[in-house]
Short mmCIF file of C-alpha atoms and ligand atoms in Angstrom, two decimals:
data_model
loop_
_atom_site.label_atom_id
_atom_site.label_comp_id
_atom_site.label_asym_id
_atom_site.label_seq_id
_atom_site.Cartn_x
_atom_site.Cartn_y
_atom_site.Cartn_z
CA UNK A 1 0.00 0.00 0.00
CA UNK A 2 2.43 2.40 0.95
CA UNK A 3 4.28 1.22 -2.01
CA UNK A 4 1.97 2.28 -4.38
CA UNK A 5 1.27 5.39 -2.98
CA UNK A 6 4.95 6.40 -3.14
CA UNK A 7 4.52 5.92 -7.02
CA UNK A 8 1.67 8.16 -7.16
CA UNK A 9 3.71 10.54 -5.38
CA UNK A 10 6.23 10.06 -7.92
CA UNK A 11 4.12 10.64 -10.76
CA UNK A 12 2.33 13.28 -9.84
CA UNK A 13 -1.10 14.10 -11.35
CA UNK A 14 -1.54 13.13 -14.79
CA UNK A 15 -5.03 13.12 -15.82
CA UNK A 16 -6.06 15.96 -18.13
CA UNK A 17 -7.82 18.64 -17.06
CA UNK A 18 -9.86 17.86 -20.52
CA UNK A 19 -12.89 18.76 -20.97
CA UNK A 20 -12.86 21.67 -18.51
CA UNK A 21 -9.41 23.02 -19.88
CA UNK A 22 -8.70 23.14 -23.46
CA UNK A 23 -6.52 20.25 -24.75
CA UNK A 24 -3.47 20.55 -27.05
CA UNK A 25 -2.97 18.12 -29.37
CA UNK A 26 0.47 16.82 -30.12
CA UNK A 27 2.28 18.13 -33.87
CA UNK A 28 1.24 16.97 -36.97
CA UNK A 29 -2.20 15.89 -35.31
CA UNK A 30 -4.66 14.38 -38.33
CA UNK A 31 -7.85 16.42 -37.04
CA UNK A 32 -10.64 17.54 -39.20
CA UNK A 33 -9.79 18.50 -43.00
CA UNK A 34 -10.60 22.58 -43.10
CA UNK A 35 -11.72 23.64 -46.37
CA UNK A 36 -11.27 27.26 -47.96
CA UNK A 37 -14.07 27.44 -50.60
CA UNK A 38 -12.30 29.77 -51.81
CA UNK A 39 -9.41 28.66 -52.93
CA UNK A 40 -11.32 25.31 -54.43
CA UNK A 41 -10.85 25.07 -58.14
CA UNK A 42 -13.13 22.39 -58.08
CA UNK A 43 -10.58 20.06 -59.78
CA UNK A 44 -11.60 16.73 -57.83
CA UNK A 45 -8.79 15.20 -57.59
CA UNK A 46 -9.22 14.94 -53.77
CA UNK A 47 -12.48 12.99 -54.55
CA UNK A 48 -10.73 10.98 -56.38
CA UNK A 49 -7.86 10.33 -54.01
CA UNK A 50 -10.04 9.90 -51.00
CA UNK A 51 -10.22 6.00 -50.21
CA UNK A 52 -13.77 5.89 -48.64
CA UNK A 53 -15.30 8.73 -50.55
CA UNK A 54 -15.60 11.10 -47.64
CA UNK A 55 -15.60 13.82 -50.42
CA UNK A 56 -17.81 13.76 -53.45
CA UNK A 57 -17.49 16.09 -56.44
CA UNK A 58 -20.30 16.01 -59.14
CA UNK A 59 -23.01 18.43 -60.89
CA UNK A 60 -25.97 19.07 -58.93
CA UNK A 61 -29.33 17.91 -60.99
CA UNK A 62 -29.80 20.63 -63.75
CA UNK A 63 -25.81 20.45 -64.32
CA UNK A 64 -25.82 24.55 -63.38
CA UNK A 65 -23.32 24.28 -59.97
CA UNK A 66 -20.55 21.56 -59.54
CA UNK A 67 -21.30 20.85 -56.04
CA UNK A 68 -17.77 19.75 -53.74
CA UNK A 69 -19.28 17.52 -50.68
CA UNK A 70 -17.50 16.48 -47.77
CA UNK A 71 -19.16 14.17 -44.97
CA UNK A 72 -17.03 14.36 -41.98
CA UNK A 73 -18.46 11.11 -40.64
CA UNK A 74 -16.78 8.56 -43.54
CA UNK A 75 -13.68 10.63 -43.30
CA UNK A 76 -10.70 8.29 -41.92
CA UNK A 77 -8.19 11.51 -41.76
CA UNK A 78 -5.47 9.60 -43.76
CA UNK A 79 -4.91 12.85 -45.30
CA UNK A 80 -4.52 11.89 -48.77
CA UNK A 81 -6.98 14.74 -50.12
CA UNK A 82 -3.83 17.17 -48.52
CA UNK A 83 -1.88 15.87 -50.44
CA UNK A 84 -3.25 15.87 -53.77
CA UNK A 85 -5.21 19.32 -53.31
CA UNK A 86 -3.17 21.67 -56.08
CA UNK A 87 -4.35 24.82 -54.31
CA UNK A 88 -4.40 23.81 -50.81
CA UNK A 89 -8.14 24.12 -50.48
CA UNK A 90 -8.16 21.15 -48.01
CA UNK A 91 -5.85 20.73 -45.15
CA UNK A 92 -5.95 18.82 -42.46
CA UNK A 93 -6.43 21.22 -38.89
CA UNK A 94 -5.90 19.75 -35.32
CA UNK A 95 -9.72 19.80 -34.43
CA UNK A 96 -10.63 17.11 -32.91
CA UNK A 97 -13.63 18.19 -31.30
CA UNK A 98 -16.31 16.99 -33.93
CA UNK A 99 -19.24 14.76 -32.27
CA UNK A 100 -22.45 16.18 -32.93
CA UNK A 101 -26.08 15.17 -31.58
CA UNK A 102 -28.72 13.92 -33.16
CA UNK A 103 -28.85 15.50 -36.36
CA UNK A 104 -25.78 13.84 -38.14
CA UNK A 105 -25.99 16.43 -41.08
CA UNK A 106 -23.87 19.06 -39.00
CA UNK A 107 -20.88 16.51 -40.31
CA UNK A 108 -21.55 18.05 -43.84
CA UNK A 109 -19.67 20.60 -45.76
CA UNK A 110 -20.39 21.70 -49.10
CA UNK A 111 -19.41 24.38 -51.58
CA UNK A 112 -21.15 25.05 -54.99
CA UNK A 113 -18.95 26.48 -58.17
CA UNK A 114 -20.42 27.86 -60.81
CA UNK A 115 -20.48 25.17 -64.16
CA UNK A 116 -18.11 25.68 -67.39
CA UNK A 117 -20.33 24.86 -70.77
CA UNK A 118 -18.32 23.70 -73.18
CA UNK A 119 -18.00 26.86 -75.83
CA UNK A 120 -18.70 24.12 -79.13
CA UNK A 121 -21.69 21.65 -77.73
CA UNK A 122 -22.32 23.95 -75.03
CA UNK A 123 -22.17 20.07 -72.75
CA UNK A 124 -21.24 21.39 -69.09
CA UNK A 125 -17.86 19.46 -68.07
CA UNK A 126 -15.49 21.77 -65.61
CA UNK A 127 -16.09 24.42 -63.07
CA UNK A 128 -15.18 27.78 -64.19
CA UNK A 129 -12.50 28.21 -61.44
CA UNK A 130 -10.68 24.86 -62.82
CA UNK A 131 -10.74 26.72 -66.23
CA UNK A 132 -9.37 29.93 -65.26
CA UNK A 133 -6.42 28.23 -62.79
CA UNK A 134 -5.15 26.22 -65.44
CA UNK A 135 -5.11 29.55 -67.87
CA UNK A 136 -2.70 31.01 -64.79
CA UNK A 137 -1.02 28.65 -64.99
CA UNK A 138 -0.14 28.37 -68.22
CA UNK A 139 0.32 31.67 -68.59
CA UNK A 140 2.90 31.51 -66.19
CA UNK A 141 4.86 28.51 -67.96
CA UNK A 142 7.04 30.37 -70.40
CA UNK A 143 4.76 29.51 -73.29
CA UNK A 144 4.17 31.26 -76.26
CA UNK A 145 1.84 34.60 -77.09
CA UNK A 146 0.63 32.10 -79.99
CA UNK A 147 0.14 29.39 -78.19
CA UNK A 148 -1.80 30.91 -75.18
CA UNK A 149 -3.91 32.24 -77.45
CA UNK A 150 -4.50 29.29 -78.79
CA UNK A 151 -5.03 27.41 -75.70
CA UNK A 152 -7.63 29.95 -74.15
CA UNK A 153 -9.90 28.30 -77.17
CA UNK A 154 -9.23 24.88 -76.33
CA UNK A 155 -9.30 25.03 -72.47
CA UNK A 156 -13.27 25.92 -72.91
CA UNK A 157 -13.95 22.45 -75.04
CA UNK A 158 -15.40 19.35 -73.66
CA UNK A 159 -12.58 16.62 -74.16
CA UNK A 160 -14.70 15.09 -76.95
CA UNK A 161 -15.22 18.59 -78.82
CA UNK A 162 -11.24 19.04 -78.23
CA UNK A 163 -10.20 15.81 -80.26
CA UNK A 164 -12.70 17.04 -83.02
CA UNK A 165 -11.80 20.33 -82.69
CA UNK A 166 -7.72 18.80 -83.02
CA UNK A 167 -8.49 16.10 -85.35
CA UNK A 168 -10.34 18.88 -87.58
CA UNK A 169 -7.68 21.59 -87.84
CA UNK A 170 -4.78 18.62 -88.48
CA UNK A 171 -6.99 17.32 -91.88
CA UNK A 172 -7.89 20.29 -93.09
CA UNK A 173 -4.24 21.50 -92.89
CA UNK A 174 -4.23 24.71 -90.57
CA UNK A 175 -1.54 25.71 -88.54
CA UNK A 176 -0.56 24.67 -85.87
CA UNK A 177 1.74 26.11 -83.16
CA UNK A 178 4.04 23.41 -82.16
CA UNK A 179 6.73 23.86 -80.11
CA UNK B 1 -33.84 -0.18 -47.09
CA UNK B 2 -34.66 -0.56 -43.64
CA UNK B 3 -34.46 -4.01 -41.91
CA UNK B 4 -35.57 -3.84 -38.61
CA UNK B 5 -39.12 -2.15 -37.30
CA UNK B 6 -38.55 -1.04 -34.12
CA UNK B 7 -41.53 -2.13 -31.77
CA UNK B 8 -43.94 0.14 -30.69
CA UNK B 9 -43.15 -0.22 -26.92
CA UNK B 10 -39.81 0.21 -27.60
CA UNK B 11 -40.45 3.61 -29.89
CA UNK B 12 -43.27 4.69 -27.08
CA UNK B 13 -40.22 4.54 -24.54
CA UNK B 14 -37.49 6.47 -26.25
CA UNK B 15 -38.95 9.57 -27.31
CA UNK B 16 -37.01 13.10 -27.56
CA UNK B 17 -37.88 14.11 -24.08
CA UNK B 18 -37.99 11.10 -22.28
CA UNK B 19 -34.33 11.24 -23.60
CA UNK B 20 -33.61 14.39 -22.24
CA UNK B 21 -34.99 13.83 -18.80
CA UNK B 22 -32.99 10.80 -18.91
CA UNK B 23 -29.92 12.80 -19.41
CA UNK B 24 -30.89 14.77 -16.94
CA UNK B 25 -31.09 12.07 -14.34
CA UNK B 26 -27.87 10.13 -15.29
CA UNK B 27 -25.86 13.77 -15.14
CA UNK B 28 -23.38 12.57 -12.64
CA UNK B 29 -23.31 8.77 -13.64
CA UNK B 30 -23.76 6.90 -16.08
CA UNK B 31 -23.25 3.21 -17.28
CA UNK B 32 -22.02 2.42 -20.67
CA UNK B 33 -22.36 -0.94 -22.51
CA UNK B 34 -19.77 -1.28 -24.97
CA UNK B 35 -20.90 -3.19 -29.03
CA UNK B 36 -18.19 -4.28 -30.81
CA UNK B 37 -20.40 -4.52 -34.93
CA UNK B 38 -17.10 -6.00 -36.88
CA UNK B 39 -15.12 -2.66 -36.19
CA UNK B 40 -10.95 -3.47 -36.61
CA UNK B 41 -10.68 -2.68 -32.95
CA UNK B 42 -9.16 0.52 -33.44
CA UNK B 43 -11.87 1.94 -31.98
CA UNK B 44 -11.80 -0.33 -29.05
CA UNK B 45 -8.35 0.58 -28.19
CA UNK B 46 -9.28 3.92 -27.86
CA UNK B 47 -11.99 3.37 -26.10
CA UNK B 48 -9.89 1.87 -23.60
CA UNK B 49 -7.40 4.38 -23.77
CA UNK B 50 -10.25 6.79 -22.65
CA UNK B 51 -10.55 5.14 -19.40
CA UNK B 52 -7.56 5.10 -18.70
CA UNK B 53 -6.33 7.52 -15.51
CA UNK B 54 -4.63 9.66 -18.23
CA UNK B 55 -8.27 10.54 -19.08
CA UNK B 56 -10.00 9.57 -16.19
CA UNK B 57 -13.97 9.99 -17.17
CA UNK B 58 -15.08 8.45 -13.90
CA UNK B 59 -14.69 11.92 -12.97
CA UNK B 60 -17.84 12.78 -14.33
CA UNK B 61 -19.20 8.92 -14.31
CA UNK B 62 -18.66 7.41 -17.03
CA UNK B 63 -18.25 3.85 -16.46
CA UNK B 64 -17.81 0.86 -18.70
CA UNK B 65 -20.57 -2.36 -17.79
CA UNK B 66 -20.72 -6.03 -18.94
CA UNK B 67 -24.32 -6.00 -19.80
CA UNK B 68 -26.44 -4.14 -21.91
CA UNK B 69 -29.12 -4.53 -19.16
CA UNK B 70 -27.19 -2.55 -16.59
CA UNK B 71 -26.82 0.40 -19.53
CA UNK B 72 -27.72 3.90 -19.98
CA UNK B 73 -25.77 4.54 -23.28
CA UNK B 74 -25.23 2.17 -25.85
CA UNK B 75 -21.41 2.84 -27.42
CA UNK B 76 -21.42 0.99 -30.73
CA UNK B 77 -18.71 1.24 -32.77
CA UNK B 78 -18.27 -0.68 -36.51
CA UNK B 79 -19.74 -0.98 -39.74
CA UNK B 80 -22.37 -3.36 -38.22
CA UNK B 81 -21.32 -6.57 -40.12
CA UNK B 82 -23.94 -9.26 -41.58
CA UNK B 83 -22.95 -11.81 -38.23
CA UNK B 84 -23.43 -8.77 -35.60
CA UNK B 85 -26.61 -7.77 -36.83
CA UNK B 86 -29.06 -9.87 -34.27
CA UNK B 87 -26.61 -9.81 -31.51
CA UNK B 88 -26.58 -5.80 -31.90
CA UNK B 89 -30.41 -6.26 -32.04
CA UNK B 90 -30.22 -8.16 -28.89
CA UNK B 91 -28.49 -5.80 -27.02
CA UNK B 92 -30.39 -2.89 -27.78
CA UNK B 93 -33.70 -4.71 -26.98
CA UNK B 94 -32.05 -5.83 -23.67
CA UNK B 95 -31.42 -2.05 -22.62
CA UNK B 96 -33.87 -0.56 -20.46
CA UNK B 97 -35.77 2.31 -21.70
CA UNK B 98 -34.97 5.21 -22.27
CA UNK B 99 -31.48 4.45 -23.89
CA UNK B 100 -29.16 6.67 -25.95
CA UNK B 101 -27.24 5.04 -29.01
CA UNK B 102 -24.24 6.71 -29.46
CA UNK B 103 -21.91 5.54 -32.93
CA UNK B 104 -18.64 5.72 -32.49
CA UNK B 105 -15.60 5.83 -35.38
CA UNK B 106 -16.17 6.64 -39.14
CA UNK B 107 -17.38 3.52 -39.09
CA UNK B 108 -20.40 3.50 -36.86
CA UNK B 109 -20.94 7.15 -38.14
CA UNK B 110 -21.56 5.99 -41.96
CA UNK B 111 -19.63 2.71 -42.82
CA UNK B 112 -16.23 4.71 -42.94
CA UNK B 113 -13.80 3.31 -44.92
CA UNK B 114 -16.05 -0.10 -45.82
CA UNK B 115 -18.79 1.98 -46.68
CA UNK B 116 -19.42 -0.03 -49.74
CA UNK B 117 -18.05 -3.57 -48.82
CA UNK B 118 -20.36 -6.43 -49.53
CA UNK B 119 -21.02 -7.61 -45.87
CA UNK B 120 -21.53 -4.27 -43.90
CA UNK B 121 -24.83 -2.66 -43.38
CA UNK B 122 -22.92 0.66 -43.02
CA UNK B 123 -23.54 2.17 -40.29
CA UNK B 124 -25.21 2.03 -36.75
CA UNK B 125 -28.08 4.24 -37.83
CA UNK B 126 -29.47 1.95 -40.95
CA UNK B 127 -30.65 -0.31 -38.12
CA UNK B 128 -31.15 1.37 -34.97
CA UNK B 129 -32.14 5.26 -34.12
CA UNK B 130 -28.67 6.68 -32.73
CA UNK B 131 -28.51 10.16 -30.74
CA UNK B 132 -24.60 10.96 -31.08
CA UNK B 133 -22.12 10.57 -33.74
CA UNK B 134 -18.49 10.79 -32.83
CA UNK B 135 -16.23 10.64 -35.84
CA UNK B 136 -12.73 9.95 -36.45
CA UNK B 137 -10.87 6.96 -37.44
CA UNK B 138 -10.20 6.06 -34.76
CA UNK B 139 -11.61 9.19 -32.90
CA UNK B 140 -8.72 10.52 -30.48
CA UNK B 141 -10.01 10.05 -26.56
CA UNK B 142 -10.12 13.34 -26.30
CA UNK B 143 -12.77 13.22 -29.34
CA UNK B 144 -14.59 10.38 -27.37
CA UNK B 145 -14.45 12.10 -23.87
CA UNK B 146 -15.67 15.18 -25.66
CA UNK B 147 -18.34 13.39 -27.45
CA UNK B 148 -20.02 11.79 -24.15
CA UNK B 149 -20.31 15.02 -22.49
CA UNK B 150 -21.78 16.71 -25.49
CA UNK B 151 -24.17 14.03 -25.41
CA UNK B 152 -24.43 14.78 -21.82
CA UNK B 153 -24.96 18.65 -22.31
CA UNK B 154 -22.35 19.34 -20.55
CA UNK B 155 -20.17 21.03 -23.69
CA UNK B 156 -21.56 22.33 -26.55
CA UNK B 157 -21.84 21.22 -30.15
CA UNK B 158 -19.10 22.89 -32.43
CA UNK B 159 -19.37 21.48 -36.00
CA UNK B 160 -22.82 23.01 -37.72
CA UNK B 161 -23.31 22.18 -41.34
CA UNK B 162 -21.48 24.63 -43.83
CA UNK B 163 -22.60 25.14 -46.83
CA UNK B 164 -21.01 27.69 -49.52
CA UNK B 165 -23.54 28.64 -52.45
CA UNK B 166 -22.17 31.74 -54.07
CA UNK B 167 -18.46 31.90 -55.54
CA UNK B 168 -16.12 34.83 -54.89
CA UNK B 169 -13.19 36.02 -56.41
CA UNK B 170 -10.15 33.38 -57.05
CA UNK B 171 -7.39 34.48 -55.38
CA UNK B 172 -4.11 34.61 -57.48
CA UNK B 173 -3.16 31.22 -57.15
CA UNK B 174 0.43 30.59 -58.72
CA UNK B 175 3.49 32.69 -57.75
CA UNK B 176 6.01 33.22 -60.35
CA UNK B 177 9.33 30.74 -60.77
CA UNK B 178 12.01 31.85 -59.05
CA UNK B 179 13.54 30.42 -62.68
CA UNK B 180 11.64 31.72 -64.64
CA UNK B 181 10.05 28.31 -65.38
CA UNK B 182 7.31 26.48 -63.36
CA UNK B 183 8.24 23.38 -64.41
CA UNK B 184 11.52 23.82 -62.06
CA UNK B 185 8.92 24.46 -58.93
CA UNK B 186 6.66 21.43 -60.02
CA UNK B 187 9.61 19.11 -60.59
CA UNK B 188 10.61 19.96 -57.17
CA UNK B 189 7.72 19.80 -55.30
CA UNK B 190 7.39 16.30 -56.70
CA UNK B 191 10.92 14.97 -55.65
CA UNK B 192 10.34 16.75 -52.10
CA UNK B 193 7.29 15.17 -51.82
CA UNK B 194 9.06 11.65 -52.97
CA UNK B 195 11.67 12.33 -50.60
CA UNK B 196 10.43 13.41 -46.90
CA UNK B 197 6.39 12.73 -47.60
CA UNK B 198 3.24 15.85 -48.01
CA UNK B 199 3.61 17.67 -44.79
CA UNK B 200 7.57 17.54 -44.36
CA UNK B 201 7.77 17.51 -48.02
CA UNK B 202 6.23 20.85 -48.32
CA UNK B 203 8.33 22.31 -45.51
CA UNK B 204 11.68 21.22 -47.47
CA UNK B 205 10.33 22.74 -50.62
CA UNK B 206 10.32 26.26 -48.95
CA UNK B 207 13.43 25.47 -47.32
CA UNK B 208 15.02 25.52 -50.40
CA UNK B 209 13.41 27.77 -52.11
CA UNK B 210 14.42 30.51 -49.74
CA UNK B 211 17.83 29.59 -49.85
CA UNK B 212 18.04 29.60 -53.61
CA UNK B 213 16.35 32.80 -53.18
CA UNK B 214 18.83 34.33 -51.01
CA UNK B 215 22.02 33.47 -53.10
CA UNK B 216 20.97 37.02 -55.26
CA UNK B 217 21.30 35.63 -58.34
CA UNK B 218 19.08 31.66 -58.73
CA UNK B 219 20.39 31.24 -62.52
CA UNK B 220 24.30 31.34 -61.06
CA UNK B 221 25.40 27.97 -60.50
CA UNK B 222 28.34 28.97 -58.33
CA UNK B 223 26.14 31.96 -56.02
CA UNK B 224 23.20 28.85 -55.52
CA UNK B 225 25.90 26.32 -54.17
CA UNK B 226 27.22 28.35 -51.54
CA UNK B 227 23.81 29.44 -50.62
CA UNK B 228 22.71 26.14 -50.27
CA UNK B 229 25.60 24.79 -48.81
CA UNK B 230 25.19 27.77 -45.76
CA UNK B 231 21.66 26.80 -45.86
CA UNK B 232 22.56 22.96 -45.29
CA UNK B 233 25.08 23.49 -42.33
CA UNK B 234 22.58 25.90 -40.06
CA UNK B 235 20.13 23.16 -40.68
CA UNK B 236 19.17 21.29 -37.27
CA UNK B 237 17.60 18.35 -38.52
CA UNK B 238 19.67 16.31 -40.60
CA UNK B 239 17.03 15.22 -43.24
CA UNK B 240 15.79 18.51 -44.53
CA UNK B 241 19.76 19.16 -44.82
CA UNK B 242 20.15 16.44 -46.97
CA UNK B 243 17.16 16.15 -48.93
CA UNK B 244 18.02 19.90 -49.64
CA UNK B 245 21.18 18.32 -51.18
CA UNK B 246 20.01 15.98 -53.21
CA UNK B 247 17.54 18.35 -54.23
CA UNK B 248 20.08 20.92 -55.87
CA UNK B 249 21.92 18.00 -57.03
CA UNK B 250 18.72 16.21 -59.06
CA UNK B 251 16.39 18.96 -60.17
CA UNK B 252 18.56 22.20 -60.25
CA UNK B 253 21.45 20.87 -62.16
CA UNK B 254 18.67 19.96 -64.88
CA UNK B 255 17.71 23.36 -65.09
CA UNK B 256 20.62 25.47 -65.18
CA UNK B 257 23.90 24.49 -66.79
CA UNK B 258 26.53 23.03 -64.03
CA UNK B 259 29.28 21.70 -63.85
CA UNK B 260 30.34 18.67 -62.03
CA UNK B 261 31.78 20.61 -59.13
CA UNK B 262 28.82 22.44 -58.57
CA UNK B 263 27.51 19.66 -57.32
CA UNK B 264 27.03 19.28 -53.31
CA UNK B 265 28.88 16.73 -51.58
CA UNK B 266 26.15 14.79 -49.77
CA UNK B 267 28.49 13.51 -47.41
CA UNK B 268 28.14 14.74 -43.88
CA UNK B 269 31.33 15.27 -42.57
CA UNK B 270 32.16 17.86 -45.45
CA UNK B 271 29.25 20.12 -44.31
CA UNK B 272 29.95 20.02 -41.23
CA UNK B 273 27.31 18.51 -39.02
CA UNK B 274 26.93 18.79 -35.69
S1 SF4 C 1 -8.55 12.80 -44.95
FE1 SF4 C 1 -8.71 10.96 -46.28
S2 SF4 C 1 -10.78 10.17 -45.89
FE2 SF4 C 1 -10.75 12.26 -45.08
S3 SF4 C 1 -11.53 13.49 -46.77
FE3 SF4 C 1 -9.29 13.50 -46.95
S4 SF4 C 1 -8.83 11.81 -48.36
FE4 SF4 C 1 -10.94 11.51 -47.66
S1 SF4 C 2 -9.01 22.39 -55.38
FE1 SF4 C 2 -8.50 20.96 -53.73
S2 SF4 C 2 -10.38 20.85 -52.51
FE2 SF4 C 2 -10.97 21.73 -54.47
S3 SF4 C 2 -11.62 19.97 -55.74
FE3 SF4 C 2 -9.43 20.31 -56.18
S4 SF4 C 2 -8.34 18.94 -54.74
FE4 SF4 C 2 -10.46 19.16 -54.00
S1 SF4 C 3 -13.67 3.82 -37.53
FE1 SF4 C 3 -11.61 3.26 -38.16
S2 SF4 C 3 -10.65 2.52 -36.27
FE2 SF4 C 3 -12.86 2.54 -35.91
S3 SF4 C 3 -13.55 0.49 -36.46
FE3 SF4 C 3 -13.75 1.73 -38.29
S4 SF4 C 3 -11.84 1.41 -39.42
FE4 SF4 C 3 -11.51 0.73 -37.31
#
């Protein structure tokens, strides 16, 4: 007896003052993914990288919004969306403090973007943001006057318009800016 | 699809405010039966790390029984596989009424990560009504400690659903090469990320930049080495120091003409570590 109460003296207190006193979570905690709709291009790739499909990324039903869903409740926090996310959009924060009662839709985020028609078939396929990030960046990228130009036209085409488009201007023997 | 009709006695007994009286009543102390529905025991282990003294929640009752009939809260955790569906059927019969369900993990919350496997029912609430989620995979004991007093009323709720209809302006988004090319930056983003993984990978990758930056002249092979090699001795941790290395040595020699002996000597002792 007395022997255990000398290791408790040793010891000290341990138990966290949690939940009266804030808690700190250690570095590089995996908490909650925060998302700045702002800074989403709406480029899915975290959709696509995200093993149980926490985040979704399709057209709502009359196509007009591309509409980014996250549901906090199938997210494992493996962090892979991070990762992928061009624009950091989606990073993971160190909250940790995410149960919620009853109504389990409080475990939803979702941003809309506005829809890019394609400029040919006028078939909806991109957000707008997507469009206009990879013009920066592009723009950026040492290419061409010519060939910025050109690529201004083809960044607003549906893929299938795009091989038409390329397939058309190869036959009927236009020029083309290679470099 | 729903499988299982609750009965009406059962229903009768568990409405909103018999709830709330209940959790009222069990402020102080409270009994929790633990259902394991095919999770990977993650969850369980933190579970168990909860109750540990580090966490203590006998401090505000919280105490783990061996029978559902001796329960208050219901903990269930798991995607509620095909051979735990009757026994978790069982056990919430067997509680007395009123009970509170709570679902514990990603996987209680929706199905988590086996969402879509063939043998799950995905989630806790396709069979029974549950009153708390708790997410996380597994959720942190601080997550789970925080989640029983929520359901307790003793903290508040934090996360509300968001929901962002109307778009505002992009920011500017890419920063110009300190090259004068952007495929320098994106080739060495990817071999950071290669080398020291996302988070640490991104921290090396401004690392360099800044000393590449601060040799006054990036396109002089000569000005960039000694930068970098300055940068690489006040480094403390040894693998930014050498992954900054190996990063002048693989991706800026392919962008600017060097010669062999602008090269860094990877080898510790010649830099100087501590
Ligand atoms: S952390 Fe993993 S599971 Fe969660 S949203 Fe990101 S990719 Fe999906
Ligand atoms: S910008 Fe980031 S958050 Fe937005 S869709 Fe792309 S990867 Fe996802
Ligand atoms: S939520 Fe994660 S840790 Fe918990 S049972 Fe499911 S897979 Fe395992």
């Amino acid at each position: 007896m007395m022997k255990l109460l000398d290791i408790s003296k040793k010891y000290g207190e341990i138990t966290h003052k949690y939940p009266f006193e804030p808690y700190k979570v250690s570095d590089n905690f995996r908490g909650k993914p925060a998302y700045i709709f702002d800074l989403c291009i709406g480029c899915a790739a975290c959709g696509i990288a995200c093993p149980s499909n926490a985040i979704t990324v399709q057209f709502n039903d009359d196509k007009s919004k591309l509409v980014w869903e996250f549901d906090c409740g199938r997210c494992i926090f493996c962090g892979r969306c991070d990762e992928v996310c061009p624009t950091g959009a989606i990073k993971l924060s160190e909250e940790f403090e995410l149960a919620v009662k009853f109504d389990k839709s409080a475990l939803i985020q979702r941003g809309e973007l506005d829809t890019q028609y394609c400029t040919t078939c006028n078939k909806p396929f991109s957000a707008k943001r997507l469009v206009k990030y990879s013009f920066e960046c592009l723009s950026k990228a040492n290419v061409s006057e010519k060939r910025l130009e050109e690529a201004k036209n083809y960044l607003c085409m549906c893929p299938t318009c795009k091989k038409t488009a390329t397939v058309a201007t190869f036959t009927s023997g236009k020029e083309m800016v290679i470099e | 699809m729903k499988t299982y009709e609750i009965p009406n006695e059962i229903e009768l007994a568990n409405t909103l405010e018999q709830k709330l009286e209940l959790l009222k009543q069990i402020g102080r102390s409270f009994s929790v039966f633990r259902i394991d529905c095919g999770s990977c025991n993650g969850c369980e282990i933190e579970i168990f790390a909860a109750i540990t003294p580090l966490w203590d929640p006998e401090r505000f009752g919280f105490k783990l029984v061996a029978n559902p009939r001796h329960a208050d809260i219901l903990l269930c955790t798991g995607p509620v596989t095909r051979q735990m569906y009757y026994p978790l059927l069982r056990a919430y019969e067997a509680t007395p009424d009123p009970k509170i369900v709570v679902a514990l993990g990603a996987c209680g919350v929706t199905g988590g990560i086996f969402y879509d496997a063939y043998s799950v029912l995905s989630g806790i609430d396709k069979i029974i009504p549950v009153d708390a989620y708790i997410p996380g995979c597994p959720p942190h004991p601080a997550s789970i400690i925080y989640g029983l007093t929520t359901a307790l009323g003793v903290l508040e709720q934090k996360l509300q659903k968001v929901s962002f209809e109307e778009e505002g302006d992009l920011p500017p988004l890419v920063e110009d090469s300190v090259l004068g090319n952007t495929l320098f930056e994106r080739d060495l983003l990817v071999q950071a990320k290669r080398l020291m993984s996302y988070v640490f990978g991104r921290k090396l990758f401004d690392k360099y930049i800044k000393a590449l930056v601060q040799s006054g002249n990036t396109k002089d092979p000569k000005a960039t080495k000694v930068s970098i090699t300055e940068a690489i001795q006040t480094e403390e941790d040894p693998r930014y120091a050498e992954c900054m290395g190996i990063l002048h040595n693989e991706i800026y020699t392919q962008y600017v003409l060097c010669e062999e002996e602008d090269k860094i000597d990877l080898h510790r002792v010649i830099w100087g570590a501590k």
